[in-house]
Coordinates of C-alpha atoms in Angstrom, one line a residue:
Chain A
Q1 CA 70.9 51.2 -7.1
K2 CA 68.6 51.7 -4.1
E3 CA 65.9 54.3 -4.6
V4 CA 66.8 56.1 -1.4
E5 CA 70.2 55.6 0.2
Q6 CA 71.5 56.5 3.6
N7 CA 74.6 55.6 5.5
S8 CA 73.5 53.1 8.1
G9 CA 76.0 54.4 10.7
P10 CA 76.2 54.3 13.5
L11 CA 77.1 58.0 13.5
S12 CA 78.6 59.0 16.8
V13 CA 78.9 62.6 17.9
P14 CA 79.6 64.3 21.2
E15 CA 76.9 66.2 23.0
G16 CA 76.7 69.7 21.8
A17 CA 78.1 69.0 18.4
I18 CA 76.4 69.2 15.0
A19 CA 75.2 65.9 13.6
S20 CA 75.0 65.7 9.8
L21 CA 72.8 63.0 8.2
N22 CA 72.8 62.5 4.5
C23 CA 70.4 60.9 2.0
T24 CA 70.5 60.5 -1.8
Y25 CA 67.7 59.5 -4.1
S26 CA 67.6 58.1 -7.6
D27 CA 64.2 59.4 -9.0
R28 CA 64.8 62.8 -10.5
V29 CA 61.1 63.6 -10.4
S30 CA 60.9 63.2 -6.7
Q31 CA 59.0 66.2 -5.2
S32 CA 58.8 65.9 -1.5
F33 CA 61.3 64.9 1.2
F34 CA 60.8 64.0 4.8
W35 CA 62.9 63.2 7.8
Y36 CA 61.6 60.8 10.4
R37 CA 63.1 60.0 13.8
Q38 CA 62.6 56.5 15.2
Y39 CA 63.5 55.6 18.7
S40 CA 64.3 51.9 19.4
G41 CA 61.0 50.0 19.7
K42 CA 58.9 53.0 18.7
S43 CA 57.3 54.1 15.4
P44 CA 58.7 56.8 13.1
E45 CA 58.0 60.4 14.1
L46 CA 57.9 63.1 11.4
I47 CA 60.4 65.9 12.2
M48 CA 60.9 67.8 9.0
S49 CA 59.5 68.1 5.5
I50 CA 61.1 70.0 2.6
Y51 CA 59.9 70.6 -0.9
S52 CA 62.1 73.3 -2.4
N53 CA 65.8 73.6 -3.0
G54 CA 67.6 75.3 -0.1
D55 CA 67.5 75.1 3.6
K56 CA 64.5 74.8 6.0
E57 CA 65.1 75.4 9.7
D58 CA 63.0 74.3 12.6
G59 CA 64.6 74.8 16.0
R60 CA 67.8 72.8 16.2
F61 CA 67.0 71.0 13.0
T62 CA 67.8 72.1 9.5
A63 CA 66.9 70.2 6.3
Q64 CA 68.8 70.9 3.2
L65 CA 67.7 70.0 -0.3
N66 CA 69.6 70.0 -3.6
K67 CA 67.5 68.5 -6.4
A68 CA 70.2 68.9 -9.0
S69 CA 72.5 66.7 -7.0
Q70 CA 69.5 64.5 -5.8
Y71 CA 70.6 65.0 -2.2
V72 CA 68.9 65.9 1.0
S73 CA 70.4 66.3 4.4
L74 CA 69.5 66.9 8.0
L75 CA 71.6 68.9 10.4
I76 CA 71.0 68.7 14.1
R77 CA 72.7 71.5 16.1
D78 CA 73.6 71.2 19.7
S79 CA 73.0 67.5 19.7
Q80 CA 71.6 66.0 22.8
P81 CA 71.7 62.4 24.1
S82 CA 67.9 62.4 23.6
D83 CA 68.6 62.8 19.9
S84 CA 70.0 59.3 19.8
A85 CA 67.8 57.4 17.4
T86 CA 67.5 56.1 13.9
Y87 CA 66.8 58.8 11.3
L88 CA 64.9 57.8 8.2
C89 CA 64.8 59.7 5.0
A90 CA 61.7 59.4 2.9
V91 CA 61.0 60.5 -0.6
N92 CA 57.7 61.0 -2.4
S93 CA 56.7 61.7 -6.0
E94 CA 53.5 61.7 -8.0
N95 CA 54.8 59.1 -10.4
Q96 CA 55.0 56.7 -7.4
G97 CA 51.4 57.4 -6.6
G98 CA 52.3 59.4 -3.6
K99 CA 53.8 56.5 -1.6
L100 CA 56.8 57.2 0.6
I101 CA 60.0 55.5 -0.3
F102 CA 62.2 55.1 2.7
G103 CA 66.0 54.8 3.1
Q104 CA 67.3 52.2 5.5
G105 CA 68.0 54.8 8.1
T106 CA 71.0 56.2 9.9
E107 CA 71.6 55.3 13.5
L108 CA 72.8 58.4 15.5
S109 CA 74.4 58.1 18.9
V110 CA 75.1 61.3 20.9
K111 CA 77.6 60.7 23.6
P112 CA 77.4 62.8 26.8
Chain B
K1 CA 43.9 65.7 19.1
A2 CA 44.3 62.0 19.1
G3 CA 47.0 60.5 16.9
V4 CA 46.9 57.4 14.7
T5 CA 45.7 54.4 16.7
Q6 CA 46.6 50.9 15.7
T7 CA 45.2 47.8 17.3
P8 CA 46.2 45.4 18.5
R9 CA 49.7 46.4 19.6
Y10 CA 51.1 42.9 19.7
L11 CA 50.0 39.6 18.0
I12 CA 51.4 36.1 18.0
K13 CA 50.0 33.9 15.3
T14 CA 50.8 30.4 13.9
R15 CA 51.8 29.7 10.4
G16 CA 48.9 29.3 8.1
Q17 CA 46.5 31.4 10.2
Q18 CA 45.2 34.8 9.1
V19 CA 45.3 38.1 10.9
T20 CA 43.5 41.4 10.7
L21 CA 45.0 44.7 11.9
S22 CA 43.1 47.9 12.5
C23 CA 44.0 51.5 12.1
S24 CA 42.1 54.6 13.0
P25 CA 43.6 57.8 11.4
I26 CA 43.9 61.2 12.9
S27 CA 40.5 62.9 13.0
G28 CA 39.9 64.6 9.6
H29 CA 42.6 62.6 7.8
R30 CA 41.1 60.6 4.9
S31 CA 44.3 59.0 3.5
V32 CA 45.7 55.8 5.2
S33 CA 48.8 54.0 4.1
W34 CA 50.3 50.7 5.5
Y35 CA 53.9 49.8 5.8
Q36 CA 55.8 46.7 6.8
Q37 CA 59.1 47.2 8.8
T38 CA 61.6 44.5 9.2
P39 CA 65.3 44.7 10.2
G40 CA 66.5 43.4 6.8
Q41 CA 64.2 45.3 4.4
G42 CA 63.4 48.4 6.4
L43 CA 60.1 50.2 5.8
Q44 CA 58.3 48.8 2.8
F45 CA 55.0 50.3 1.4
L46 CA 52.0 47.9 1.3
F47 CA 49.1 50.0 0.1
E48 CA 47.4 53.4 0.3
Y49 CA 43.7 54.2 0.7
F50 CA 41.7 57.3 0.2
S51 CA 38.0 57.7 0.4
E52 CA 37.5 53.9 0.6
T53 CA 39.5 53.4 -2.6
Q54 CA 42.9 51.7 -2.9
R55 CA 45.1 54.3 -4.7
N56 CA 48.4 52.4 -4.7
K57 CA 49.8 49.0 -3.9
G58 CA 53.3 47.9 -3.1
N59 CA 55.0 44.7 -4.2
F60 CA 53.6 42.3 -1.8
P61 CA 51.8 39.0 -2.6
G62 CA 48.0 38.8 -2.8
R63 CA 47.9 37.4 0.8
F64 CA 48.2 41.0 1.9
S65 CA 45.0 42.9 1.5
G66 CA 43.3 45.9 2.9
R67 CA 40.2 48.1 3.0
Q68 CA 39.0 51.4 4.2
F69 CA 35.7 52.2 5.7
S70 CA 33.5 55.3 5.2
N71 CA 34.8 56.8 8.5
S72 CA 38.4 56.5 7.1
R73 CA 39.3 53.6 9.5
S74 CA 41.3 51.0 7.7
E75 CA 42.1 47.3 8.1
M76 CA 44.7 45.1 6.6
N77 CA 44.5 41.4 6.4
V78 CA 47.2 38.8 5.9
S79 CA 46.1 35.3 5.1
T80 CA 48.0 32.1 5.2
L81 CA 50.7 33.6 7.5
E82 CA 54.3 32.7 6.9
L83 CA 57.3 33.0 9.2
G84 CA 58.6 35.8 7.1
D85 CA 55.5 37.9 7.8
S86 CA 56.8 38.6 11.3
A87 CA 57.3 42.4 11.3
L88 CA 56.2 45.7 12.7
Y89 CA 53.1 46.8 10.7
L90 CA 52.7 50.6 10.6
C91 CA 49.8 52.6 9.6
A92 CA 50.2 56.3 8.6
S93 CA 47.5 58.9 8.0
S94 CA 47.6 62.0 5.9
L95 CA 45.3 64.9 5.6
A96 CA 45.6 64.9 1.8
V97 CA 46.8 62.7 -0.9
G98 CA 49.7 63.2 -3.4
A99 CA 53.4 63.8 -3.2
G100 CA 53.3 66.7 -0.7
A101 CA 51.2 65.0 2.0
E102 CA 52.8 64.6 5.4
A103 CA 52.3 61.2 6.9
F104 CA 51.9 60.5 10.6
F105 CA 52.5 57.0 11.9
G106 CA 50.7 55.0 14.6
Q107 CA 52.5 53.0 17.2
G108 CA 52.4 49.9 15.0
T109 CA 51.3 46.3 15.5
R110 CA 54.1 43.9 16.1
L111 CA 53.2 40.6 14.5
T112 CA 55.1 37.4 15.4
V113 CA 54.4 34.3 13.4
V114 CA 55.5 31.0 15.0

């Protein structure tokens, strides 16, 4: 079992729709969760961090964390073509020495 | 405020050669981590430095090494290059260390080994 799993996609949504990106992790003691966006040919850009169960909203982005289910998700409301990118889920825990464990990423395509 | 700066942006090397990549973190950030990104393996952790000390190391052969200087700038070195070392090498800096620290990536160095 991979430590951090994401559906590779591609996930295709129409412009204006809600895009839902999911991530599961295997280490129960994981403490911190991050979503990065990576455009083709570019480096990852941090868009959200979440540490506690529940929802965290930032503009059109909402991160959701459920530690009991070992599940974290990212919702993008009112999706725009400029949101088309690969979204990487990353997990961090003290027993890993603080290093980030990344999923393989989900490719999102927003169609005009 | 300047972001994470990596140099060079692109490199082409021959098998058997060695290479040194450089990373300057965000001003005030003292933690630097290195990652390798390939299409097949995704983002893989190489090592993490804080205050000139290596805090953590990933599962890479000893050909991969790094260091951090007193000004928090970091270098990584790959010796005896192999074709499989072709990848995007990413440096990330953090203000703090530990599980909660947010990491910000540089533009990366794309290494091609021929």
